[in-house]
Coordinates of C-alpha atoms in Angstrom, one line a residue:
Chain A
X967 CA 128.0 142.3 53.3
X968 CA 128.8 139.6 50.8
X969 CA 132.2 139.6 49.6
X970 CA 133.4 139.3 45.7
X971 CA 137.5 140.1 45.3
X972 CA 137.4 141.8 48.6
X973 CA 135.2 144.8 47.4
X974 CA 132.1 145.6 49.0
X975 CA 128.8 143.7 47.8
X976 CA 131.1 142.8 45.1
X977 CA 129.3 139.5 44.5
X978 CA 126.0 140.9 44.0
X979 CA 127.9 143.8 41.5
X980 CA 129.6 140.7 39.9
X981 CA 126.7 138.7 39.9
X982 CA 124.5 141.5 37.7
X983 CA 127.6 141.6 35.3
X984 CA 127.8 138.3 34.4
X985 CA 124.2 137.9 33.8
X986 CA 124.1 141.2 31.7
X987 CA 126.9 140.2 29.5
X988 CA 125.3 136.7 29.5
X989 CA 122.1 138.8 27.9
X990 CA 120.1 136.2 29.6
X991 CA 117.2 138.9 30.3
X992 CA 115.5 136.8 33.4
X993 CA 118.7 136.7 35.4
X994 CA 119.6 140.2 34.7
X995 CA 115.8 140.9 36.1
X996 CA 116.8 138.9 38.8
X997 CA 119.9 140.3 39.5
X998 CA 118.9 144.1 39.3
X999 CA 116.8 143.4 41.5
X1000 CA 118.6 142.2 43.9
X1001 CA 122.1 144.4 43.7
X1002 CA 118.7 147.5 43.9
X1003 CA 117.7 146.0 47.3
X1004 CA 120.9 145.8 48.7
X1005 CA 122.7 148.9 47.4
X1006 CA 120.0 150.9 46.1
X1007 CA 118.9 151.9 42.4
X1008 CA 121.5 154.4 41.6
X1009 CA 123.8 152.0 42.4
X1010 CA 122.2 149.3 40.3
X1011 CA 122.4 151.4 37.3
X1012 CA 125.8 152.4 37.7
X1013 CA 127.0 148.8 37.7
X1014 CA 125.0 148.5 34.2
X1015 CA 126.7 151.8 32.9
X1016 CA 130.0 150.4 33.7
X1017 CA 129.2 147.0 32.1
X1018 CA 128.2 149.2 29.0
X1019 CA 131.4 151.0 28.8
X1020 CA 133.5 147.7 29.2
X1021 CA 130.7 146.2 26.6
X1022 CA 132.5 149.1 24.3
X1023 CA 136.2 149.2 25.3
X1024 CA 136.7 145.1 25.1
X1025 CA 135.8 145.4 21.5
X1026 CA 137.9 148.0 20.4
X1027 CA 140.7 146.2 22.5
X1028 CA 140.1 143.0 20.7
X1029 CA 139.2 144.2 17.4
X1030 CA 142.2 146.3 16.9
X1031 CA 144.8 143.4 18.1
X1032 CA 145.3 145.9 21.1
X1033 CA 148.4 144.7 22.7
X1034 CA 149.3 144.5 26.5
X1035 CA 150.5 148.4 27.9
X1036 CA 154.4 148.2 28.0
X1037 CA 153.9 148.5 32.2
X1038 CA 151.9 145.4 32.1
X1039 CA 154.0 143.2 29.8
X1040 CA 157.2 142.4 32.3
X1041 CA 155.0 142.0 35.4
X1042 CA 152.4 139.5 33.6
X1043 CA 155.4 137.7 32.1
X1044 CA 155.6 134.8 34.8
X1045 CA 151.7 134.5 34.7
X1046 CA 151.4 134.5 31.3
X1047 CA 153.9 131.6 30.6
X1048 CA 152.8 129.5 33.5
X1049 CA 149.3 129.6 32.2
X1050 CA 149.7 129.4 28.7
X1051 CA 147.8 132.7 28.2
X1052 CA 150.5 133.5 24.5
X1053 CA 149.0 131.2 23.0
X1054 CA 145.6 131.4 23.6
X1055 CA 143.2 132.6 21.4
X1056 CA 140.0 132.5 23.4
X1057 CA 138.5 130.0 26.1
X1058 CA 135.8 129.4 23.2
X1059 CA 138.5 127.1 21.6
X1060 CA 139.2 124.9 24.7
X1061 CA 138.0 121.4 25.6
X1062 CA 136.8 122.3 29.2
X1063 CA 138.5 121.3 32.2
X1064 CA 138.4 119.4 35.0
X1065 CA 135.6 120.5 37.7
X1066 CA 137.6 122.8 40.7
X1067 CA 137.0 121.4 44.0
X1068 CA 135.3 123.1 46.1
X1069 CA 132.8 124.9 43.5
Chain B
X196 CA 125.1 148.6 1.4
X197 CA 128.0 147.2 3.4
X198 CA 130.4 145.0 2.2
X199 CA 130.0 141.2 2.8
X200 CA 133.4 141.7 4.9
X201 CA 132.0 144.5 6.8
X202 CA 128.7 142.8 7.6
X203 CA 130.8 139.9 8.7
X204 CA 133.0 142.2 11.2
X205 CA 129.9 143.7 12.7
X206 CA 128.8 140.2 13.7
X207 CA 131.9 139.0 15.0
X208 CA 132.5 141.8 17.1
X209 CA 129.2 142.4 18.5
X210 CA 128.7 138.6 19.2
X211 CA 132.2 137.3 19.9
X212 CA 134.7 139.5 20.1
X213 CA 137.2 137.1 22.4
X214 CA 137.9 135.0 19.0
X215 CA 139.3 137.6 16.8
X216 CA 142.8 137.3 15.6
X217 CA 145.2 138.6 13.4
X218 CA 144.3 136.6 10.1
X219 CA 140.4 137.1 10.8
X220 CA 141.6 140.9 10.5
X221 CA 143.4 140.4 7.8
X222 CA 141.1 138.6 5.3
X223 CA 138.6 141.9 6.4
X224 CA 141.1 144.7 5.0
X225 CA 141.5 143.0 2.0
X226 CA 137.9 144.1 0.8
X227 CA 137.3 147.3 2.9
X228 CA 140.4 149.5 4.1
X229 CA 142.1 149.7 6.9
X230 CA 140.7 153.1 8.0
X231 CA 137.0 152.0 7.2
X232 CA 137.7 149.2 9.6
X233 CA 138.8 151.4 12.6
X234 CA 136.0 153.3 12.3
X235 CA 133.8 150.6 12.0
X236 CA 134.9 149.2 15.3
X237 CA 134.1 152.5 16.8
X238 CA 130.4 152.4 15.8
X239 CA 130.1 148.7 16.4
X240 CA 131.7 149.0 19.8
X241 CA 130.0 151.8 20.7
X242 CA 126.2 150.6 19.4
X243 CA 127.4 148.0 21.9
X244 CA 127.8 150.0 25.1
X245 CA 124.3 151.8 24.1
X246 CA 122.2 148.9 23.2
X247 CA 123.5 146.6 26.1
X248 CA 122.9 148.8 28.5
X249 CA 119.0 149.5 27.3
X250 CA 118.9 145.8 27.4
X251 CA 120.5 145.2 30.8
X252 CA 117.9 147.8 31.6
X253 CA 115.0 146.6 29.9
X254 CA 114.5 149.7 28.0
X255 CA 113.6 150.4 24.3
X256 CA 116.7 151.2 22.2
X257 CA 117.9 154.5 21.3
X258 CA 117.0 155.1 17.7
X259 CA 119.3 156.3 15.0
X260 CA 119.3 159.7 13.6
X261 CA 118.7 159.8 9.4
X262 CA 121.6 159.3 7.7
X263 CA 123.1 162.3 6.1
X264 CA 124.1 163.3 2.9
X265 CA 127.7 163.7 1.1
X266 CA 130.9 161.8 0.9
X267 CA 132.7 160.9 3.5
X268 CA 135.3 163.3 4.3
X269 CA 138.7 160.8 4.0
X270 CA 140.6 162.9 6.4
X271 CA 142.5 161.6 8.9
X272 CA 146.3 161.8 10.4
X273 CA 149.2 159.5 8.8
X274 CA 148.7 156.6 11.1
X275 CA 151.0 153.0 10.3
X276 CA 151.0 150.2 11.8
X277 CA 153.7 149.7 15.2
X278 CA 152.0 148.4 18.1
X279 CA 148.2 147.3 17.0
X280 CA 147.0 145.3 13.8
X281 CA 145.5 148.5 12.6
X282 CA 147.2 151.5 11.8
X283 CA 147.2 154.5 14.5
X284 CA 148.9 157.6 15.7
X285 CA 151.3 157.9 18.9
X286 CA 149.4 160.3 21.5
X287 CA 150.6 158.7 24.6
X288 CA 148.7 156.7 27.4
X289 CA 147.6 153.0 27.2
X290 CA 147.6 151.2 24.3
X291 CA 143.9 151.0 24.2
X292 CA 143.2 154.6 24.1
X293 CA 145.2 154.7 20.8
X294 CA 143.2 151.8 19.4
X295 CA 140.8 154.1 17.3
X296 CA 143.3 156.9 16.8
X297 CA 143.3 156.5 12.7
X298 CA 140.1 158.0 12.7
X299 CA 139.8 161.0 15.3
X300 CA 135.9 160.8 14.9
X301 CA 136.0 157.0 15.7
X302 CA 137.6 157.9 18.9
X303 CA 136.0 161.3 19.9
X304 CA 132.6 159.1 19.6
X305 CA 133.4 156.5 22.1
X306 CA 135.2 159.3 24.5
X307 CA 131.7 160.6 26.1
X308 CA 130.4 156.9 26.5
X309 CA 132.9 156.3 28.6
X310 CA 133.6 159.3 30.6
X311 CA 129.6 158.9 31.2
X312 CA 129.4 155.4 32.1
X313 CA 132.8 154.6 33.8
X314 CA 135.3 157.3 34.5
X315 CA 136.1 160.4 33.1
X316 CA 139.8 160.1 31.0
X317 CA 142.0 162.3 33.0
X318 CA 140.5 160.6 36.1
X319 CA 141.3 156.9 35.0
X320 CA 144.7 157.0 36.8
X321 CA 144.9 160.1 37.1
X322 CA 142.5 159.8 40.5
X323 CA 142.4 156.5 41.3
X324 CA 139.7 157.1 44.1
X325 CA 137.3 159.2 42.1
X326 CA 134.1 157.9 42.1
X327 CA 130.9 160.1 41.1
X328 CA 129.5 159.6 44.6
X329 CA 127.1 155.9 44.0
X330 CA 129.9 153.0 43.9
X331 CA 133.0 153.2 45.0
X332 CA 136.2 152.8 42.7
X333 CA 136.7 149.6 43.8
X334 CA 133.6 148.9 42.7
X335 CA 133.7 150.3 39.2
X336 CA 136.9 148.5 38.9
X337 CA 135.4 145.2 39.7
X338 CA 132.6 145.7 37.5
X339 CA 134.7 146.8 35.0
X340 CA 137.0 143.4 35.8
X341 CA 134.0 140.8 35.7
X342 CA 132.8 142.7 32.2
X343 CA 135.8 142.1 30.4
X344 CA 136.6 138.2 31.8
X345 CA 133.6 137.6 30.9
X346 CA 134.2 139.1 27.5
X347 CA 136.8 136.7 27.0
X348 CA 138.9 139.7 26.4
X349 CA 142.5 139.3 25.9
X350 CA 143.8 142.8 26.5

Protein backbone atom coordinates (compact mmCIF):
# COMPACT_ATOMS: atom_id res chain seq x y z
CA UNK A 1 0.00 0.00 0.00
CA UNK A 2 1.33 3.47 -0.82
CA UNK A 3 0.11 6.09 1.26
CA UNK A 4 -1.28 9.76 0.06
CA UNK A 5 -3.09 11.84 3.22
CA UNK A 6 -3.43 8.52 5.03
CA UNK A 7 -6.05 7.05 2.59
CA UNK A 8 -5.48 3.93 1.00
CA UNK A 9 -3.39 3.92 -2.48
CA UNK A 10 -4.15 7.46 -2.07
CA UNK A 11 -0.93 8.41 -4.00
CA UNK A 12 -1.64 6.49 -6.94
CA UNK A 13 -5.59 8.02 -6.77
CA UNK A 14 -3.78 11.50 -6.33
CA UNK A 15 -1.32 10.77 -8.73
CA UNK A 16 -4.06 10.07 -11.75
CA UNK A 17 -5.80 13.43 -10.56
CA UNK A 18 -3.21 15.60 -11.01
CA UNK A 19 -2.17 14.33 -14.31
CA UNK A 20 -5.92 14.50 -15.49
CA UNK A 21 -6.41 17.93 -14.45
CA UNK A 22 -2.91 18.59 -15.85
CA UNK A 23 -4.67 17.18 -19.36
CA UNK A 24 -1.29 16.10 -20.08
CA UNK A 25 -2.78 12.91 -21.99
CA UNK A 26 0.67 10.66 -21.65
CA UNK A 27 0.76 10.83 -17.94
CA UNK A 28 -2.85 10.32 -17.55
CA UNK A 29 -2.07 7.03 -19.84
CA UNK A 30 0.43 6.36 -17.56
CA UNK A 31 -1.29 6.87 -14.53
CA UNK A 32 -4.55 4.90 -15.46
CA UNK A 33 -2.63 2.45 -15.89
CA UNK A 34 -1.14 2.17 -13.07
CA UNK A 35 -3.97 3.11 -10.31
CA UNK A 36 -5.91 -0.10 -12.90
CA UNK A 37 -3.10 -2.42 -11.83
CA UNK A 38 -3.21 -1.76 -8.39
CA UNK A 39 -6.80 -1.19 -7.59
CA UNK A 40 -8.45 -2.50 -10.48
CA UNK A 41 -10.46 -0.74 -13.60
CA UNK A 42 -13.63 0.03 -11.84
CA UNK A 43 -11.70 1.74 -9.57
CA UNK A 44 -9.70 3.64 -12.06
CA UNK A 45 -12.72 4.99 -13.56
CA UNK A 46 -14.26 6.02 -10.49
CA UNK A 47 -11.28 8.19 -9.59
CA UNK A 48 -11.83 9.95 -13.21
CA UNK A 49 -15.68 10.31 -12.56
CA UNK A 50 -14.89 12.02 -9.38
CA UNK A 51 -12.21 14.33 -10.97
CA UNK A 52 -15.06 15.10 -13.48
CA UNK A 53 -17.50 16.08 -11.01
CA UNK A 54 -14.90 18.36 -9.13
CA UNK A 55 -13.82 19.43 -12.92
CA UNK A 56 -17.66 20.88 -12.74
CA UNK A 57 -18.24 21.96 -9.08
CA UNK A 58 -14.79 24.15 -8.85
CA UNK A 59 -16.10 26.28 -11.58
CA UNK A 60 -19.33 27.02 -10.50
CA UNK A 61 -17.62 27.71 -7.01
CA UNK A 62 -15.26 30.10 -8.56
CA UNK A 63 -17.29 31.53 -11.14
CA UNK A 64 -20.10 32.58 -8.97
CA UNK A 65 -17.62 34.25 -6.11
CA UNK A 66 -18.92 31.20 -3.97
CA UNK A 67 -18.05 32.16 -0.58
CA UNK A 68 -16.70 29.93 2.32
CA UNK A 69 -19.96 27.86 4.17
CA UNK A 70 -20.62 29.87 7.48
CA UNK A 71 -19.25 26.39 9.36
CA UNK A 72 -16.09 26.74 7.68
CA UNK A 73 -15.35 30.47 8.09
CA UNK A 74 -14.51 30.59 12.13
CA UNK A 75 -12.51 27.33 12.06
CA UNK A 76 -10.28 28.38 8.83
CA UNK A 77 -9.94 31.85 10.38
CA UNK A 78 -6.31 31.22 12.10
CA UNK A 79 -5.23 29.45 8.81
CA UNK A 80 -6.36 31.78 6.60
CA UNK A 81 -4.53 34.80 8.24
CA UNK A 82 -1.44 33.04 8.97
CA UNK A 83 -1.12 32.14 5.36
CA UNK A 84 -2.33 35.01 3.69
CA UNK A 85 -5.01 32.94 1.87
CA UNK A 86 -7.73 36.71 1.98
CA UNK A 87 -5.83 38.12 -0.12
CA UNK A 88 -4.99 35.75 -2.59
CA UNK A 89 -6.37 35.66 -5.74
CA UNK A 90 -4.85 32.59 -7.25
CA UNK A 91 -1.20 30.89 -7.00
CA UNK A 92 -1.04 31.83 -10.88
CA UNK A 93 -0.25 35.45 -9.60
CA UNK A 94 2.69 34.46 -7.30
CA UNK A 95 6.52 34.72 -7.81
CA UNK A 96 7.26 30.98 -6.79
CA UNK A 97 8.84 30.12 -3.64
CA UNK A 98 11.67 28.79 -2.21
CA UNK A 99 12.26 24.88 -2.89
CA UNK A 100 10.75 22.71 0.38
CA UNK A 101 13.39 20.55 1.79
CA UNK A 102 13.02 17.41 1.57
CA UNK A 103 11.06 17.25 -1.90
CA UNK B 1 -23.78 34.19 -31.82
CA UNK B 2 -22.47 34.82 -28.33
CA UNK B 3 -21.56 37.91 -27.01
CA UNK B 4 -17.76 38.84 -27.05
CA UNK B 5 -18.25 38.84 -23.04
CA UNK B 6 -19.74 35.51 -23.08
CA UNK B 7 -17.15 33.95 -25.36
CA UNK B 8 -14.62 35.48 -23.02
CA UNK B 9 -16.32 33.70 -19.83
CA UNK B 10 -16.46 30.39 -21.54
CA UNK B 11 -12.64 30.60 -21.89
CA UNK B 12 -11.79 31.76 -18.65
CA UNK B 13 -13.68 29.31 -16.88
CA UNK B 14 -12.98 26.39 -18.78
CA UNK B 15 -9.18 27.12 -18.84
CA UNK B 16 -8.56 29.06 -15.66
CA UNK B 17 -11.03 29.26 -13.46
CA UNK B 18 -8.62 29.88 -10.13
CA UNK B 19 -8.17 33.61 -11.45
CA UNK B 20 -11.66 34.88 -11.51
CA UNK B 21 -12.61 37.71 -9.37
CA UNK B 22 -15.15 39.95 -8.60
CA UNK B 23 -14.30 42.88 -11.21
CA UNK B 24 -13.58 40.12 -14.00
CA UNK B 25 -17.45 39.28 -13.13
CA UNK B 26 -18.38 42.44 -13.19
CA UNK B 27 -17.11 43.86 -16.56
CA UNK B 28 -19.13 40.34 -17.89
CA UNK B 29 -22.69 41.48 -16.59
CA UNK B 30 -22.40 44.65 -18.04
CA UNK B 31 -22.94 43.18 -21.71
CA UNK B 32 -24.95 39.95 -20.89
CA UNK B 33 -27.18 39.74 -17.59
CA UNK B 34 -26.79 38.37 -14.64
CA UNK B 35 -29.04 35.39 -15.12
CA UNK B 36 -27.52 34.57 -18.58
CA UNK B 37 -24.27 34.38 -16.68
CA UNK B 38 -25.49 31.77 -14.16
CA UNK B 39 -26.67 29.70 -16.56
CA UNK B 40 -23.75 29.92 -18.57
CA UNK B 41 -21.56 28.75 -15.83
CA UNK B 42 -23.82 25.83 -15.54
CA UNK B 43 -23.20 24.59 -19.19
CA UNK B 44 -19.59 25.64 -19.19
CA UNK B 45 -19.05 23.74 -15.90
CA UNK B 46 -20.89 21.05 -16.76
CA UNK B 47 -19.39 20.57 -20.64
CA UNK B 48 -16.36 20.48 -18.30
CA UNK B 49 -17.11 17.45 -16.06
CA UNK B 50 -18.24 15.60 -19.44
CA UNK B 51 -15.47 16.42 -21.77
CA UNK B 52 -12.62 15.92 -19.07
CA UNK B 53 -13.65 12.90 -18.16
CA UNK B 54 -13.80 11.54 -22.07
CA UNK B 55 -10.43 12.91 -22.18
CA UNK B 56 -9.03 11.52 -18.96
CA UNK B 57 -10.43 8.49 -20.54
CA UNK B 58 -9.27 8.73 -23.94
CA UNK B 59 -12.69 8.51 -25.38
CA UNK B 60 -14.45 10.53 -28.22
CA UNK B 61 -16.62 13.33 -26.87
CA UNK B 62 -20.29 13.17 -26.31
CA UNK B 63 -21.87 15.18 -29.09
CA UNK B 64 -24.42 17.76 -28.69
CA UNK B 65 -28.04 17.39 -29.47
CA UNK B 66 -29.53 20.11 -32.35
CA UNK B 67 -30.36 23.09 -30.86
CA UNK B 68 -34.01 23.76 -30.50
CA UNK B 69 -36.31 26.20 -31.54
CA UNK B 70 -38.16 29.19 -29.59
CA UNK B 71 -37.22 31.85 -27.10
CA UNK B 72 -35.88 31.22 -24.11
CA UNK B 73 -38.38 31.01 -21.50
CA UNK B 74 -37.02 34.04 -18.87
CA UNK B 75 -38.54 32.28 -15.93
CA UNK B 76 -36.85 32.01 -12.98
CA UNK B 77 -37.40 32.84 -9.02
CA UNK B 78 -36.56 36.49 -7.52
CA UNK B 79 -33.02 35.77 -6.71
CA UNK B 80 -30.62 39.08 -5.28
CA UNK B 81 -27.51 39.23 -4.58
CA UNK B 82 -26.50 38.27 -0.39
CA UNK B 83 -23.85 35.77 -0.17
CA UNK B 84 -22.36 35.13 -3.93
CA UNK B 85 -21.40 37.76 -6.81
CA UNK B 86 -24.41 36.46 -8.59
CA UNK B 87 -27.82 36.65 -7.69
CA UNK B 88 -29.50 33.38 -5.99
CA UNK B 89 -32.32 32.06 -3.90
CA UNK B 90 -31.98 30.76 -0.18
CA UNK B 91 -32.74 26.87 -0.15
CA UNK B 92 -30.43 25.82 2.55
CA UNK B 93 -27.23 23.69 2.49
CA UNK B 94 -23.66 24.91 1.48
CA UNK B 95 -23.13 27.77 -0.28
CA UNK B 96 -22.08 25.98 -3.34
CA UNK B 97 -25.23 24.17 -3.88
CA UNK B 98 -27.03 27.63 -4.12
CA UNK B 99 -24.43 28.86 -6.61
CA UNK B 100 -26.67 28.16 -9.77
CA UNK B 101 -29.98 28.59 -7.92
CA UNK B 102 -31.13 31.86 -10.24
CA UNK B 103 -31.68 29.53 -12.92
CA UNK B 104 -33.43 26.17 -11.59
CA UNK B 105 -32.42 24.60 -15.03
CA UNK B 106 -28.71 25.62 -14.56
CA UNK B 107 -28.80 23.65 -11.40
CA UNK B 108 -31.07 20.64 -12.11
CA UNK B 109 -28.44 20.03 -15.12
CA UNK B 110 -25.38 19.75 -13.01
CA UNK B 111 -27.48 17.70 -10.22
CA UNK B 112 -27.20 14.16 -12.09
CA UNK B 113 -23.46 14.76 -13.08
CA UNK B 114 -22.71 14.80 -9.77
CA UNK B 115 -24.83 12.42 -8.00
CA UNK B 116 -23.35 10.03 -10.98
CA UNK B 117 -19.79 10.81 -10.70
CA UNK B 118 -19.27 11.65 -6.98
CA UNK B 119 -21.99 11.23 -4.39
CA UNK B 120 -25.55 11.34 -4.48
CA UNK B 121 -26.85 14.95 -2.67
CA UNK B 122 -28.64 13.73 0.30
CA UNK B 123 -25.64 11.30 0.77
CA UNK B 124 -22.91 14.13 0.77
CA UNK B 125 -23.10 14.58 4.60
CA UNK B 126 -25.84 13.08 5.04
CA UNK B 127 -23.83 9.45 4.94
CA UNK B 128 -20.52 10.21 5.21
CA UNK B 129 -19.45 6.50 4.60
CA UNK B 130 -21.46 5.83 1.54
CA UNK B 131 -19.59 4.73 -1.17
CA UNK B 132 -21.13 2.87 -4.28
CA UNK B 133 -19.08 -0.21 -3.47
CA UNK B 134 -15.40 0.60 -5.80
CA UNK B 135 -13.54 3.33 -3.65
CA UNK B 136 -14.04 4.03 -0.40
CA UNK B 137 -15.18 7.60 0.92
CA UNK B 138 -12.03 8.44 1.83
CA UNK B 139 -11.11 7.92 -1.35
CA UNK B 140 -13.64 9.91 -3.23
CA UNK B 141 -12.91 12.60 -0.77
CA UNK B 142 -9.20 12.66 -1.54
CA UNK B 143 -9.90 12.61 -5.18
CA UNK B 144 -12.25 15.09 -4.78
CA UNK B 145 -9.41 17.12 -2.54
CA UNK B 146 -6.41 16.83 -5.08
CA UNK B 147 -9.08 17.96 -8.09
CA UNK B 148 -9.90 21.09 -6.59
CA UNK B 149 -6.07 22.11 -5.19
CA UNK B 150 -5.18 21.51 -8.26
CA UNK B 151 -7.89 23.68 -9.59
CA UNK B 152 -6.53 26.42 -7.78
CA UNK B 153 -9.90 26.66 -6.40
CA UNK B 154 -10.65 29.08 -3.71
CA UNK B 155 -13.83 27.74 -2.21
Amino acid sequence: MADGAGVRYGREIGDLVRAAVAGDQQAVASQRSRVETMLGRAAMVDTLAVFANFSMMTRIADATGTPLDPGSVDISAGLRAGLGLDSLTSTRFQEPGPAVSGR
Amino acid sequence: MLPDAAIDAVWRITNHPGTLVEGWYDDIVASITPHQYVELVGIVAGMNAVDRFADALDLDHLRLPPPRPGAPSQEGPDAVVTTHWVPTVERGGSNVLAALSAVPTAWASSRPIASAHYVPEDKVVGDLSWNRGILSRPQIELAAAVTSFANDCFY
